[in-house]
mmCIF file of C-alpha atoms and ligand atoms in Angstrom:
data_model
loop_
_atom_site.group_PDB
_atom_site.id
_atom_site.type_symbol
_atom_site.label_atom_id
_atom_site.label_comp_id
_atom_site.label_asym_id
_atom_site.label_seq_id
_atom_site.Cartn_x
_atom_site.Cartn_y
_atom_site.Cartn_z
ATOM 1 C CA MET A 299 6.945 -45.169 -17.499
ATOM 2 C CA SER A 300 4.005 -45.769 -19.771
ATOM 3 C CA VAL A 301 1.337 -44.012 -21.830
ATOM 4 C CA ALA A 302 -2.360 -44.051 -20.934
ATOM 5 C CA VAL A 303 -5.070 -42.835 -23.293
ATOM 6 C CA ILE A 304 -8.435 -41.760 -21.881
ATOM 7 C CA VAL A 305 -11.053 -42.106 -24.636
ATOM 8 C CA THR A 306 -14.057 -39.927 -23.787
ATOM 9 C CA ALA A 307 -17.233 -41.623 -24.974
ATOM 10 C CA ALA A 308 -19.817 -40.658 -22.341
ATOM 11 C CA GLY A 309 -21.624 -37.971 -24.343
ATOM 12 C CA SER A 310 -25.151 -38.381 -25.627
ATOM 13 C CA GLY A 311 -24.607 -37.140 -29.167
ATOM 14 C CA THR A 312 -27.503 -34.695 -29.206
ATOM 15 C CA ARG A 313 -26.366 -32.994 -32.402
ATOM 16 C CA LEU A 314 -25.845 -36.304 -34.202
ATOM 17 C CA GLY A 315 -29.401 -37.330 -33.339
ATOM 18 C CA HIS A 316 -28.770 -41.091 -33.503
ATOM 19 C CA ALA A 317 -30.910 -43.476 -31.440
ATOM 20 C CA LEU A 318 -27.758 -44.574 -29.538
ATOM 21 C CA PRO A 319 -25.202 -42.357 -27.766
ATOM 22 C CA LYS A 320 -22.719 -41.063 -30.345
ATOM 23 C CA ALA A 321 -19.835 -43.406 -29.455
ATOM 24 C CA PHE A 322 -22.072 -46.380 -30.296
ATOM 25 C CA ALA A 323 -23.287 -44.988 -33.631
ATOM 26 C CA PRO A 324 -22.016 -47.133 -36.510
ATOM 27 C CA LEU A 325 -19.483 -45.945 -39.059
ATOM 28 C CA ALA A 326 -18.917 -48.478 -41.850
ATOM 29 C CA GLY A 327 -20.468 -51.149 -39.618
ATOM 30 C CA GLU A 328 -18.425 -50.477 -36.471
ATOM 31 C CA PRO A 329 -19.191 -48.134 -33.555
ATOM 32 C CA LEU A 330 -17.219 -44.883 -33.440
ATOM 33 C CA LEU A 331 -15.717 -46.087 -30.145
ATOM 34 C CA VAL A 332 -14.137 -49.111 -31.849
ATOM 35 C CA HIS A 333 -12.552 -46.952 -34.556
ATOM 36 C CA ALA A 334 -11.215 -44.592 -31.889
ATOM 37 C CA LEU A 335 -9.797 -47.414 -29.757
ATOM 38 C CA ARG A 336 -8.085 -48.885 -32.806
ATOM 39 C CA GLY A 337 -6.372 -45.567 -33.559
ATOM 40 C CA ALA A 338 -5.320 -45.066 -29.936
ATOM 41 C CA SER A 339 -4.208 -48.629 -29.266
ATOM 42 C CA SER A 340 -0.870 -48.417 -31.107
ATOM 43 C CA VAL A 341 0.448 -45.798 -28.693
ATOM 44 C CA ALA A 342 -1.382 -46.800 -25.506
ATOM 45 C CA ASP A 343 0.001 -49.056 -22.794
ATOM 46 C CA HIS A 344 -3.294 -48.464 -20.959
ATOM 47 C CA LEU A 345 -6.705 -47.498 -22.362
ATOM 48 C CA VAL A 346 -9.511 -46.031 -20.231
ATOM 49 C CA VAL A 347 -12.955 -45.378 -21.740
ATOM 50 C CA THR A 348 -15.597 -43.087 -20.233
ATOM 51 C CA ALA A 349 -19.058 -44.388 -21.146
ATOM 52 C CA PRO A 350 -22.621 -43.250 -20.453
ATOM 53 C CA ALA A 351 -23.762 -44.724 -17.122
ATOM 54 C CA GLY A 352 -26.643 -46.515 -18.859
ATOM 55 C CA HIS A 353 -24.394 -48.164 -21.472
ATOM 56 C CA LEU A 354 -21.529 -49.589 -19.450
ATOM 57 C CA ARG A 355 -22.171 -53.170 -20.470
ATOM 58 C CA GLU A 356 -22.170 -52.401 -24.222
ATOM 59 C CA ALA A 357 -19.033 -50.285 -23.796
ATOM 60 C CA ARG A 358 -17.259 -53.100 -21.926
ATOM 61 C CA THR A 359 -18.100 -55.558 -24.701
ATOM 62 C CA LEU A 360 -16.563 -53.212 -27.289
ATOM 63 C CA ALA A 361 -13.567 -52.287 -25.106
ATOM 64 C CA GLU A 362 -12.640 -55.807 -24.039
ATOM 65 C CA PRO A 363 -10.691 -56.813 -27.194
ATOM 66 C CA PHE A 364 -8.518 -53.707 -26.688
ATOM 67 C CA GLY A 365 -7.879 -54.454 -23.011
ATOM 68 C CA ALA A 366 -9.524 -51.127 -22.151
ATOM 69 C CA VAL A 367 -11.013 -50.318 -18.742
ATOM 70 C CA VAL A 368 -14.487 -48.703 -18.851
ATOM 71 C CA VAL A 369 -15.659 -46.199 -16.240
ATOM 72 C CA PRO A 370 -18.926 -44.232 -16.046
ATOM 73 C CA GLY A 371 -18.556 -40.682 -17.340
ATOM 74 C CA GLY A 372 -19.902 -37.502 -15.774
ATOM 75 C CA ASP A 373 -22.455 -34.843 -16.649
ATOM 76 C CA ASN A 374 -20.023 -32.941 -18.860
ATOM 77 C CA ARG A 375 -16.804 -33.734 -20.674
ATOM 78 C CA GLN A 376 -14.563 -32.344 -17.957
ATOM 79 C CA ALA A 377 -16.233 -34.547 -15.333
ATOM 80 C CA SER A 378 -15.844 -37.542 -17.629
ATOM 81 C CA VAL A 379 -12.125 -36.881 -18.102
ATOM 82 C CA ALA A 380 -11.716 -36.527 -14.323
ATOM 83 C CA ALA A 381 -13.422 -39.911 -13.856
ATOM 84 C CA GLY A 382 -11.148 -41.441 -16.493
ATOM 85 C CA LEU A 383 -8.059 -39.897 -14.922
ATOM 86 C CA ALA A 384 -8.912 -41.479 -11.578
ATOM 87 C CA ALA A 385 -8.770 -44.893 -13.301
ATOM 88 C CA VAL A 386 -5.370 -44.413 -14.984
ATOM 89 C CA PRO A 387 -2.869 -46.968 -13.610
ATOM 90 C CA ALA A 388 -0.131 -45.662 -11.323
ATOM 91 C CA ASP A 389 2.753 -46.371 -13.700
ATOM 92 C CA ALA A 390 1.453 -44.113 -16.511
ATOM 93 C CA ASP A 391 3.528 -40.933 -16.626
ATOM 94 C CA VAL A 392 2.066 -39.597 -19.891
ATOM 95 C CA VAL A 393 -1.712 -39.269 -20.300
ATOM 96 C CA LEU A 394 -3.511 -38.504 -23.549
ATOM 97 C CA VAL A 395 -7.146 -37.433 -23.613
ATOM 98 C CA HIS A 396 -8.972 -38.295 -26.809
ATOM 99 C CA ASP A 397 -12.562 -37.881 -28.031
ATOM 100 C CA ALA A 398 -14.199 -41.073 -29.308
ATOM 101 C CA ALA A 399 -16.007 -38.677 -31.654
ATOM 102 C CA ARG A 400 -12.680 -38.140 -33.473
ATOM 103 C CA ALA A 401 -12.973 -41.724 -34.611
ATOM 104 C CA LEU A 402 -10.610 -41.633 -37.610
ATOM 105 C CA THR A 403 -7.687 -39.848 -35.959
ATOM 106 C CA PRO A 404 -4.520 -41.319 -37.510
ATOM 107 C CA SER A 405 -2.235 -43.272 -35.175
ATOM 108 C CA ALA A 406 0.598 -41.042 -36.445
ATOM 109 C CA LEU A 407 -1.045 -38.121 -34.635
ATOM 110 C CA PHE A 408 -1.028 -40.064 -31.357
ATOM 111 C CA ASP A 409 2.665 -40.815 -31.948
ATOM 112 C CA ALA A 410 3.445 -37.138 -32.629
ATOM 113 C CA VAL A 411 1.690 -35.977 -29.443
ATOM 114 C CA VAL A 412 3.457 -38.567 -27.278
ATOM 115 C CA ALA A 413 6.808 -37.673 -28.864
ATOM 116 C CA ALA A 414 6.275 -33.985 -28.111
ATOM 117 C CA VAL A 415 5.389 -34.707 -24.457
ATOM 118 C CA ARG A 416 8.366 -37.052 -24.105
ATOM 119 C CA SER A 417 10.653 -34.353 -25.511
ATOM 120 C CA GLY A 418 9.755 -32.070 -22.590
ATOM 121 C CA HIS A 419 6.603 -30.248 -23.760
ATOM 122 C CA ARG A 420 4.410 -31.020 -20.776
ATOM 123 C CA ALA A 421 1.071 -30.127 -22.406
ATOM 124 C CA VAL A 422 0.555 -30.649 -26.142
ATOM 125 C CA VAL A 423 -2.462 -30.178 -28.413
ATOM 126 C CA PRO A 424 -2.846 -30.841 -32.150
ATOM 127 C CA GLY A 425 -4.044 -27.776 -34.029
ATOM 128 C CA LEU A 426 -4.982 -26.785 -37.556
ATOM 129 C CA ALA A 427 -4.796 -23.378 -39.180
ATOM 130 C CA VAL A 428 -8.230 -21.753 -39.384
ATOM 131 C CA VAL A 429 -9.597 -21.150 -42.875
ATOM 132 C CA ASP A 430 -12.489 -18.859 -41.947
ATOM 133 C CA THR A 431 -12.061 -15.423 -40.445
ATOM 134 C CA VAL A 432 -13.226 -15.719 -36.827
ATOM 135 C CA LYS A 433 -15.223 -13.011 -35.002
ATOM 136 C CA GLU A 434 -15.659 -12.683 -31.268
ATOM 137 C CA VAL A 435 -19.254 -11.574 -30.567
ATOM 138 C CA GLU A 436 -21.373 -10.292 -27.669
ATOM 139 C CA PRO A 437 -24.227 -12.481 -26.400
ATOM 140 C CA ALA A 438 -27.531 -11.577 -28.135
ATOM 141 C CA GLY A 439 -31.196 -12.377 -27.622
ATOM 142 C CA PRO A 440 -32.860 -15.131 -29.693
ATOM 143 C CA GLY A 441 -33.274 -14.064 -33.324
ATOM 144 C CA GLN A 442 -31.202 -10.912 -32.774
ATOM 145 C CA PRO A 443 -28.000 -10.132 -34.716
ATOM 146 C CA GLU A 444 -24.864 -10.505 -32.609
ATOM 147 C CA ARG A 445 -22.604 -7.491 -32.111
ATOM 148 C CA VAL A 446 -18.991 -8.106 -33.150
ATOM 149 C CA ARG A 447 -16.468 -7.367 -30.420
ATOM 150 C CA ALA A 448 -13.205 -8.265 -32.144
ATOM 151 C CA THR A 449 -11.533 -9.962 -35.119
ATOM 152 C CA PRO A 450 -8.464 -11.894 -33.948
ATOM 153 C CA ASP A 451 -5.581 -12.201 -36.400
ATOM 154 C CA ARG A 452 -6.418 -15.402 -38.268
ATOM 155 C CA ALA A 453 -2.776 -16.275 -38.850
ATOM 156 C CA ARG A 454 -2.381 -16.793 -35.099
ATOM 157 C CA LEU A 455 -5.524 -18.921 -34.564
ATOM 158 C CA ARG A 456 -5.549 -22.718 -34.371
ATOM 159 C CA ALA A 457 -8.548 -25.046 -34.244
ATOM 160 C CA VAL A 458 -7.469 -27.612 -31.693
ATOM 161 C CA GLN A 459 -8.215 -31.303 -31.709
ATOM 162 C CA THR A 460 -7.503 -34.379 -29.652
ATOM 163 C CA PRO A 461 -5.496 -36.373 -28.622
ATOM 164 C CA GLN A 462 -4.215 -33.797 -26.141
ATOM 165 C CA GLY A 463 -1.159 -35.084 -24.303
ATOM 166 C CA PHE A 464 0.123 -34.241 -20.835
ATOM 167 C CA GLU A 465 2.629 -35.104 -18.242
ATOM 168 C CA ARG A 466 0.341 -36.982 -15.899
ATOM 169 C CA ALA A 467 1.080 -34.880 -12.801
ATOM 170 C CA LEU A 468 0.318 -31.654 -14.675
ATOM 171 C CA LEU A 469 -3.039 -32.927 -15.962
ATOM 172 C CA GLU A 470 -3.977 -34.111 -12.465
ATOM 173 C CA ARG A 471 -3.049 -30.739 -11.003
ATOM 174 C CA ALA A 472 -5.097 -28.947 -13.693
ATOM 175 C CA HIS A 473 -8.218 -31.008 -12.970
ATOM 176 C CA ALA A 474 -7.763 -30.723 -9.191
ATOM 177 C CA ALA A 475 -7.654 -26.932 -9.510
ATOM 178 C CA ALA A 476 -11.058 -26.798 -11.272
ATOM 179 C CA PRO A 477 -13.059 -29.652 -9.720
ATOM 180 C CA ASP A 478 -16.561 -28.610 -10.836
ATOM 181 C CA GLY A 479 -15.814 -26.886 -14.129
ATOM 182 C CA SER A 480 -17.205 -27.612 -17.563
ATOM 183 C CA ALA A 481 -14.196 -26.935 -19.784
ATOM 184 C CA SER A 482 -14.503 -28.372 -23.288
ATOM 185 C CA ASP A 483 -10.757 -28.982 -23.489
ATOM 186 C CA ASP A 484 -8.146 -30.144 -20.993
ATOM 187 C CA ALA A 485 -5.397 -27.859 -22.243
ATOM 188 C CA GLY A 486 -7.535 -24.896 -21.151
ATOM 189 C CA LEU A 487 -7.331 -26.151 -17.560
ATOM 190 C CA VAL A 488 -3.541 -26.291 -17.856
ATOM 191 C CA GLU A 489 -3.490 -22.742 -19.241
ATOM 192 C CA ALA A 490 -5.587 -21.649 -16.262
ATOM 193 C CA LEU A 491 -2.737 -22.811 -14.015
ATOM 194 C CA GLY A 492 -0.418 -20.448 -15.880
ATOM 195 C CA GLU A 493 1.461 -23.360 -17.460
ATOM 196 C CA THR A 494 2.511 -23.429 -21.123
ATOM 197 C CA VAL A 495 0.563 -25.419 -23.710
ATOM 198 C CA TRP A 496 2.199 -26.310 -27.038
ATOM 199 C CA VAL A 497 0.583 -26.901 -30.451
ATOM 200 C CA VAL A 498 1.764 -29.544 -32.918
ATOM 201 C CA PRO A 499 0.292 -29.938 -36.438
ATOM 202 C CA GLY A 500 -3.162 -31.529 -36.353
ATOM 203 C CA SER A 501 -4.848 -33.715 -38.937
ATOM 204 C CA ALA A 502 -7.946 -33.235 -41.102
ATOM 205 C CA GLU A 503 -8.891 -36.855 -40.398
ATOM 206 C CA ALA A 504 -9.097 -36.022 -36.684
ATOM 207 C CA LEU A 505 -12.426 -34.325 -37.518
ATOM 208 C CA LYS A 506 -14.835 -34.396 -34.583
ATOM 209 C CA ILE A 507 -17.915 -36.232 -35.790
ATOM 210 C CA THR A 508 -20.701 -33.986 -34.533
ATOM 211 C CA THR A 509 -23.537 -34.067 -37.064
ATOM 212 C CA ALA A 510 -25.011 -36.656 -39.435
ATOM 213 C CA ARG A 511 -23.151 -34.913 -42.240
ATOM 214 C CA ASP A 512 -19.822 -35.450 -40.459
ATOM 215 C CA LEU A 513 -20.640 -39.145 -40.214
ATOM 216 C CA GLU A 514 -21.202 -39.205 -43.994
ATOM 217 C CA VAL A 515 -17.874 -37.435 -44.555
ATOM 218 C CA ALA A 516 -16.076 -39.998 -42.379
ATOM 219 C CA ALA A 517 -17.796 -42.883 -44.196
ATOM 220 C CA GLY A 518 -16.600 -41.396 -47.496
ATOM 221 C CA TRP A 519 -13.026 -41.276 -46.209
ATOM 222 C CA LEU A 520 -13.170 -44.935 -45.151
ATOM 223 C CA ALA A 521 -14.585 -45.890 -48.555
ATOM 224 C CA ALA A 522 -11.656 -44.023 -50.120
ATOM 225 C CA GLY A 523 -9.159 -46.054 -48.093
ATOM 226 C CA VAL A 524 -8.384 -43.714 -45.172
ATOM 227 C CA ARG A 525 -7.370 -45.762 -42.109
ATOM 228 C CA PRO A 526 -6.612 -44.539 -38.567
HETATM 229 N N1 CTP B 825 -18.124 -36.632 -23.598
HETATM 230 C C1 CTP B 825 -18.002 -37.372 -22.416
HETATM 231 N N2 CTP B 825 -18.822 -37.067 -21.356
HETATM 232 C C2 CTP B 825 -19.740 -36.091 -21.444
HETATM 233 C C3 CTP B 825 -19.865 -35.332 -22.632
HETATM 234 C C4 CTP B 825 -19.030 -35.627 -23.697
HETATM 235 O O1 CTP B 825 -17.175 -38.277 -22.327
HETATM 236 N N3 CTP B 825 -20.541 -35.868 -20.396
HETATM 237 C C5 CTP B 825 -17.293 -36.987 -24.740
HETATM 238 C C6 CTP B 825 -18.126 -37.387 -25.957
HETATM 239 O O2 CTP B 825 -18.509 -38.749 -25.872
HETATM 240 C C7 CTP B 825 -17.203 -37.074 -27.113
HETATM 241 C C8 CTP B 825 -16.306 -35.950 -26.582
HETATM 242 O O3 CTP B 825 -16.534 -35.873 -25.164
HETATM 243 O O4 CTP B 825 -16.396 -38.178 -27.496
HETATM 244 C C9 CTP B 825 -16.599 -34.618 -27.251
HETATM 245 O O5 CTP B 825 -17.937 -34.238 -26.977
HETATM 246 P P1 CTP B 825 -19.038 -33.942 -28.095
HETATM 247 O O6 CTP B 825 -18.467 -34.091 -29.454
HETATM 248 O O7 CTP B 825 -19.734 -32.699 -27.706
HETATM 249 O O8 CTP B 825 -20.022 -35.219 -27.914
HETATM 250 P P2 CTP B 825 -21.461 -35.259 -27.284
HETATM 251 O O9 CTP B 825 -21.495 -34.437 -26.039
HETATM 252 O O10 CTP B 825 -21.834 -36.693 -27.188
HETATM 253 O O11 CTP B 825 -22.343 -34.598 -28.438
HETATM 254 P P3 CTP B 825 -23.441 -33.417 -28.293
HETATM 255 O O12 CTP B 825 -22.709 -32.246 -27.665
HETATM 256 O O13 CTP B 825 -23.917 -33.177 -29.686
HETATM 257 O O14 CTP B 825 -24.528 -33.974 -27.377
HETATM 258 MG MG1 MG B 826 -21.165 -32.282 -26.144
#
């Protein structure tokens, strides 16, 4: 009975536009991956990192002090998570999947997700209320306005984050059922099985660092004393 955290770090970081893959981009002098591993380490009995195939050695150097295992990621996030899942030790019964890009996620959020899974909620995601009104639109040609299809009730929308936590067997079943998919979130695969997914309160600090501006925001938080 133990908790494994898969830290996904195999993306290229196209939108960040840094010379290195995003997980290796520095934030206050340390790579995003190191911040993420620090946040995850308090809850994790086992850590697995997915890294870009061309950067395994650098990833192993960063992961070593945390006792984390590094595996090559895949062409999309779902494939990377599947590769990480295959490397989770047999005794882990709870598996969390976490984006290295959410580098400043507080350890309290990891604790809350594990507690919810342990209390019998077999698939748990952190979520925040949405501040903007969200429109569903039709696909449109380049430069063309998009036609609005629907306006979901904002009060019932949640912007979901990671870590997403699962009973291990359920997460394995969800990935096995969609072997070649490109889902951006693991809970969606569980929903596709017809199983229930639960939302616990997320955290603003679990921001996914996507653009250079996000990196500046995160640096400002660290300067102001925010710690994972
Ligand atoms: N990820 C991964 N393997 C991939 C793609 C993404 O492990 N093939 C990871 C990223 O490293 C990141 C998380 O999934 O921690 C969320 O992805 P995203 O924020 O989109 O990161 P990137 O794909 O690196 O960024 P971009 O989409 O801008 O290229
Ligand atoms: Mg991406």
